[in-house]
Short mmCIF file of C-alpha atoms in Angstrom, two decimals:
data_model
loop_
_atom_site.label_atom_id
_atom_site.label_comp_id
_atom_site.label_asym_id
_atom_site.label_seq_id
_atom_site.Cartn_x
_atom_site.Cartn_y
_atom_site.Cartn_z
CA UNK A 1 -0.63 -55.96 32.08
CA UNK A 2 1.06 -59.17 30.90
CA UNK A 3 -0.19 -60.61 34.32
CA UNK A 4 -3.75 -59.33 34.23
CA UNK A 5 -3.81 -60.48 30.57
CA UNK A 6 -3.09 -64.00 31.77
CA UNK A 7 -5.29 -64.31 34.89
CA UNK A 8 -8.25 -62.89 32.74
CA UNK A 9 -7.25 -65.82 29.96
CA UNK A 10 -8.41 -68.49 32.85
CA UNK A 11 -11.03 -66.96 33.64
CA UNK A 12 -9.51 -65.41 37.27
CA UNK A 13 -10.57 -61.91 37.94
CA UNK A 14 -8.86 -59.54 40.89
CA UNK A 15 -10.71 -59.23 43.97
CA UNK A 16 -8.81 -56.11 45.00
CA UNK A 17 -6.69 -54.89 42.93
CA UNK A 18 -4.88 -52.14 44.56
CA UNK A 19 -1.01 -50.94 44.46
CA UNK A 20 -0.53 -53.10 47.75
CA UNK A 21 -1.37 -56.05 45.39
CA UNK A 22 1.68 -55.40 42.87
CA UNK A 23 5.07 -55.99 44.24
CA UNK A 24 8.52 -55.52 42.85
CA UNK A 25 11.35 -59.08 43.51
CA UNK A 26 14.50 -58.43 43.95
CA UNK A 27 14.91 -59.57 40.29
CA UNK A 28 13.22 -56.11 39.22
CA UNK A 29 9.74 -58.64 37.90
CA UNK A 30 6.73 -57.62 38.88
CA UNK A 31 4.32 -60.02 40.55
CA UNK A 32 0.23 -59.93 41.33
CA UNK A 33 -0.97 -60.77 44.34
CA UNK A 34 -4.04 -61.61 46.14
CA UNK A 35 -6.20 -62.70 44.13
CA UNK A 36 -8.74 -63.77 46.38
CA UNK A 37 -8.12 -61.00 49.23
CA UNK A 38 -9.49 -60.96 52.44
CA UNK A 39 -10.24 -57.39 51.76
CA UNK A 40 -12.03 -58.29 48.41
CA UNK A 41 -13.88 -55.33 46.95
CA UNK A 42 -17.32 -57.25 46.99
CA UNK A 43 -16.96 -57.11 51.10
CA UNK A 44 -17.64 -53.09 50.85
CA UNK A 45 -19.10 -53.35 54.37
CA UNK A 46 -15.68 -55.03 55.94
CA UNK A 47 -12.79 -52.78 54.15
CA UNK A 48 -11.19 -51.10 57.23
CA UNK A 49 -8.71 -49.24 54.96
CA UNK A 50 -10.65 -45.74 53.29
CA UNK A 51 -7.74 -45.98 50.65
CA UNK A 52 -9.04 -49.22 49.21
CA UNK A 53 -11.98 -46.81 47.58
CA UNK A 54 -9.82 -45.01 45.36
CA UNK A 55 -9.87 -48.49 43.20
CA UNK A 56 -13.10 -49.69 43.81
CA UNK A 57 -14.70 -49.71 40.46
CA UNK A 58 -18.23 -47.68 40.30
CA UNK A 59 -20.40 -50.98 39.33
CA UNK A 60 -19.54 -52.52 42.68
CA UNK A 61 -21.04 -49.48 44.54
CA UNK A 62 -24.20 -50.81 42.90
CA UNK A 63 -23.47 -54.72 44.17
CA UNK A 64 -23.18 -55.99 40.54
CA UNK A 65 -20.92 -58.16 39.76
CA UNK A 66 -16.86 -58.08 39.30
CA UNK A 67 -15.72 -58.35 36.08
CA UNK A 68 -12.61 -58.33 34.13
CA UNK A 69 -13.34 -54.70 33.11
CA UNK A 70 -13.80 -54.10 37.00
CA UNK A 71 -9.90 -54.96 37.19
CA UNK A 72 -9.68 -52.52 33.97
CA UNK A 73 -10.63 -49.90 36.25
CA UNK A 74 -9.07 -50.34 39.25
CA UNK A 75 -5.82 -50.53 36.57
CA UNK A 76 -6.59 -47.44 35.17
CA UNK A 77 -6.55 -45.78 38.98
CA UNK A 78 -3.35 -47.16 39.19
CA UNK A 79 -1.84 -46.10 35.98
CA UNK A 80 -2.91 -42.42 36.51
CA UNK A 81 -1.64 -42.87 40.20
CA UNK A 82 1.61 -43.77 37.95
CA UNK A 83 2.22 -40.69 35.73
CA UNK A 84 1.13 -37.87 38.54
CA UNK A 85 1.65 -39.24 42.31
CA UNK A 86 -2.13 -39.53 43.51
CA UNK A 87 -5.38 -41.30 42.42
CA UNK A 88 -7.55 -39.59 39.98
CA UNK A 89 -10.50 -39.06 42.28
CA UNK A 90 -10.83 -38.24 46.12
CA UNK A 91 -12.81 -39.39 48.29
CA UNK A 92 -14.96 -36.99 48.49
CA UNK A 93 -15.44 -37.30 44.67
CA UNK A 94 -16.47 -40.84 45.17
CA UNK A 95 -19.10 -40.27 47.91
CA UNK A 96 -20.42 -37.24 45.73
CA UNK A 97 -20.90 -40.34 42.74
CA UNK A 98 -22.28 -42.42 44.64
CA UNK A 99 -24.33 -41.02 46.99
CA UNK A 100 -25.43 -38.37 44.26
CA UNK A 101 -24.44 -39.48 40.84
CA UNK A 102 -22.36 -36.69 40.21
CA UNK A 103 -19.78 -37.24 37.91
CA UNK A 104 -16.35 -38.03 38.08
CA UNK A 105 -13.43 -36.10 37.04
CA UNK A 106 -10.02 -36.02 37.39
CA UNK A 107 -7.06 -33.49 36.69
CA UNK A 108 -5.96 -33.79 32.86
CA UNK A 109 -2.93 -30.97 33.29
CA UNK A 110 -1.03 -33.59 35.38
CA UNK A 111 -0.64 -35.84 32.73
CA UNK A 112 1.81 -36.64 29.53
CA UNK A 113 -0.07 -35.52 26.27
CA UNK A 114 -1.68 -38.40 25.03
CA UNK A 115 -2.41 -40.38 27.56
CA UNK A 116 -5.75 -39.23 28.64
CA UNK A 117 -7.82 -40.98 25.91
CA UNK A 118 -6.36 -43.98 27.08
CA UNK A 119 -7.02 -43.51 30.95
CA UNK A 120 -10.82 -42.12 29.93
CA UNK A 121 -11.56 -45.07 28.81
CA UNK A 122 -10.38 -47.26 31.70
CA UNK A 123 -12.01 -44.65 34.01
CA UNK A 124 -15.08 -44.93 32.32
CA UNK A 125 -18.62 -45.16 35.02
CA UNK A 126 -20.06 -47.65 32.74
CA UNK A 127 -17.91 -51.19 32.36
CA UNK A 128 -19.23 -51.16 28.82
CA UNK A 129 -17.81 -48.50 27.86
CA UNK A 130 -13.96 -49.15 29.05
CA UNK A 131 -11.89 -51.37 27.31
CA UNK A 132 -12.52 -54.83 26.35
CA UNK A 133 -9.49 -56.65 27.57
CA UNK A 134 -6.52 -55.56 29.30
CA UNK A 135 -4.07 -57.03 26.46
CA UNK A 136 -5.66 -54.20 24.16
CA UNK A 137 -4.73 -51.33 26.90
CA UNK A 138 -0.96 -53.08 27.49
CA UNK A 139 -0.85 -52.85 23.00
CA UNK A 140 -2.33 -49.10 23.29
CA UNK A 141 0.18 -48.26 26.08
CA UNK A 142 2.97 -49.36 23.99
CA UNK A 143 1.88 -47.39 20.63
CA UNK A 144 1.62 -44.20 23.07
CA UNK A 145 5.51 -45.20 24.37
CA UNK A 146 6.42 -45.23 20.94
CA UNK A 147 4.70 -42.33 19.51
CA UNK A 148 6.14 -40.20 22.49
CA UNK A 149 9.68 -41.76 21.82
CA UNK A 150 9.61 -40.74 18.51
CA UNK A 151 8.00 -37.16 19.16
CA UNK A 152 11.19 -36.73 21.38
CA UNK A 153 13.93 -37.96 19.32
CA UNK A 154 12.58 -35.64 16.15
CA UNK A 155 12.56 -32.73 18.76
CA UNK A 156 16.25 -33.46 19.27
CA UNK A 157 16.35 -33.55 15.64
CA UNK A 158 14.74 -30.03 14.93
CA UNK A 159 17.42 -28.73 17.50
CA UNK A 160 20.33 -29.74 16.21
CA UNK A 161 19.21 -28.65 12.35
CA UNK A 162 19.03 -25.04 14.26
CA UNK A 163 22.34 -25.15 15.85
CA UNK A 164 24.29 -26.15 12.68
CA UNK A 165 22.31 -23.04 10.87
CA UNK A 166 23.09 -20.94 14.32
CA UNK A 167 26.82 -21.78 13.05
CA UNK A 168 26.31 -21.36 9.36
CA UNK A 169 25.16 -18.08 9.63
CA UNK A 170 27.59 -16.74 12.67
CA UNK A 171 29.22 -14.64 10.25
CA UNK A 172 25.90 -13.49 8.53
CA UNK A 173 26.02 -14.97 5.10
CA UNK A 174 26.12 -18.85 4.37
CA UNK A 175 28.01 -20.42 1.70
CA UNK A 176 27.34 -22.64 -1.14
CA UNK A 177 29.15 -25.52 0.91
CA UNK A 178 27.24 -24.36 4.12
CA UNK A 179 24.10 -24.53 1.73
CA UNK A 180 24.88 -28.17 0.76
CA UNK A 181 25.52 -29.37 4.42
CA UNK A 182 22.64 -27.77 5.57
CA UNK A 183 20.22 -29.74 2.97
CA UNK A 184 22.01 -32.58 3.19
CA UNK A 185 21.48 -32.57 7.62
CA UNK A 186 17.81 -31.62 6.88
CA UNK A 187 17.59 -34.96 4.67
CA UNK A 188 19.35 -37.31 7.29
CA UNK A 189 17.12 -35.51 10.38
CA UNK A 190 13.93 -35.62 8.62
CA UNK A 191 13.08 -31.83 8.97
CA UNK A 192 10.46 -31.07 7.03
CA UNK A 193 10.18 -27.59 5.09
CA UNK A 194 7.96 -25.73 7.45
CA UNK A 195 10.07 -27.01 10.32
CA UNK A 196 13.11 -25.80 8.10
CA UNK A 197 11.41 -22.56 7.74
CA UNK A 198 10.14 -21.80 11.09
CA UNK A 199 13.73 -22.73 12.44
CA UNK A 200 15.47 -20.32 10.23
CA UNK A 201 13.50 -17.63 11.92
CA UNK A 202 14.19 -18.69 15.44
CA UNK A 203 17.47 -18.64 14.31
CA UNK A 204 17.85 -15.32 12.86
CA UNK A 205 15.54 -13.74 16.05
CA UNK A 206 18.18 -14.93 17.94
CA UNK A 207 21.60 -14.06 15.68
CA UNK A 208 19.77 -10.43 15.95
CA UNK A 209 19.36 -10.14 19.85
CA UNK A 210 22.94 -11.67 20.03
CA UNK A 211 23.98 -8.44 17.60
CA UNK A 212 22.01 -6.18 19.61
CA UNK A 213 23.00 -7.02 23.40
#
């Protein structure tokens, strides 16, 4: 992103930018390459490699004209490429667009929750629809990292409340000192009351199949 971000900032916009394109040093930095391929997306007729389609961005089909939210695209291949092993759309999907103007889809199950508003809008057919800069997708991205960091660590949170009340009420009655621990762990952990609540009755379904097995 922070490499896009600066290319688009003097005006330089990727001629092909595919996965090939992005390589990893031996100092774990990534670098951008290319810039002016051989292979550049606005020679359709002379890419050898069917691959290369999978980024093309739908405008180009159309011989307009490569933009920075043409690179937006071909990031947003690559991003969902990222999170689930394959390109969004086959090939077959990309003929269908063209050739037809059917619509493109790709698989939402495959990916993290909340991360397909953010791809839909890279993906997008029209370029005025995706995102304006590629700084603004790098800022999203990191709100969605952080959001989903958080959403993690409170899970962990909700957990442990439930196995200190698992322990509390082992012997099927808590005490006052139990009581106090308890609201003082729901305090530090942030559990809320219905999370309080809905734990309890995890907990006690599972303190009466432990009774009963």
């Amino acid at each position: 992103v922070n490499g896009l971000h600066q290319a688009h900032v003097n005006g330089i916009v990727h001629h092909a930018l595919t996965p090939e394109h992005i390589l990893l040093t031996r100092q774990c930095t990534l670098k951008i390459i290319a810039f002016r391929a051989p292979d550049s997306f606005m020679r359709l007729q002379k890419i050898n490699e069917p691959y290369q389609y999978f980024y093309i961005p739908p405008e180009l089909f159309q011989r307009k004209e490569l933009t920075v939210a043409s690179n937006i695209y071909s990031f947003g291949v690559i991003l969902y490429e990222m999170f689930t092993g394959k390109p969004p759309f086959s090939l077959k999907q990309i003929k269908a667009s063209v050739e037809q103007n059917e619509a493109l889809c790709y698989d939402k199950s495959l990916l993290p929750p909340g991360i397909d508003s953010i791809l839909r809008r890279c993906l997008a057919v029209s370029p005025k629809e995706r995102y304006t800069s590629i700084r603004t997708i790098g800022e999203v991205l990191i709100r969605w990292y952080e959001q989903r960091k958080q959403a993690k660590t409170h899970g962990e949170n909700v957990k442990t409340y439930k196995d200190f009340l698992l322990m509390a009420w082992a012997d099927g009655k808590i005490t006052e000192e139990e009581a106090s621990f308890l609201s003082y762990k729901r305090k530090e952990l942030n559990i809320t009351d219905s999370e309080a609540q809905e734990a309890e009755v995890e907990v006690k379904q599972e303190l009466e199949q432990l009774l009963n097995a």
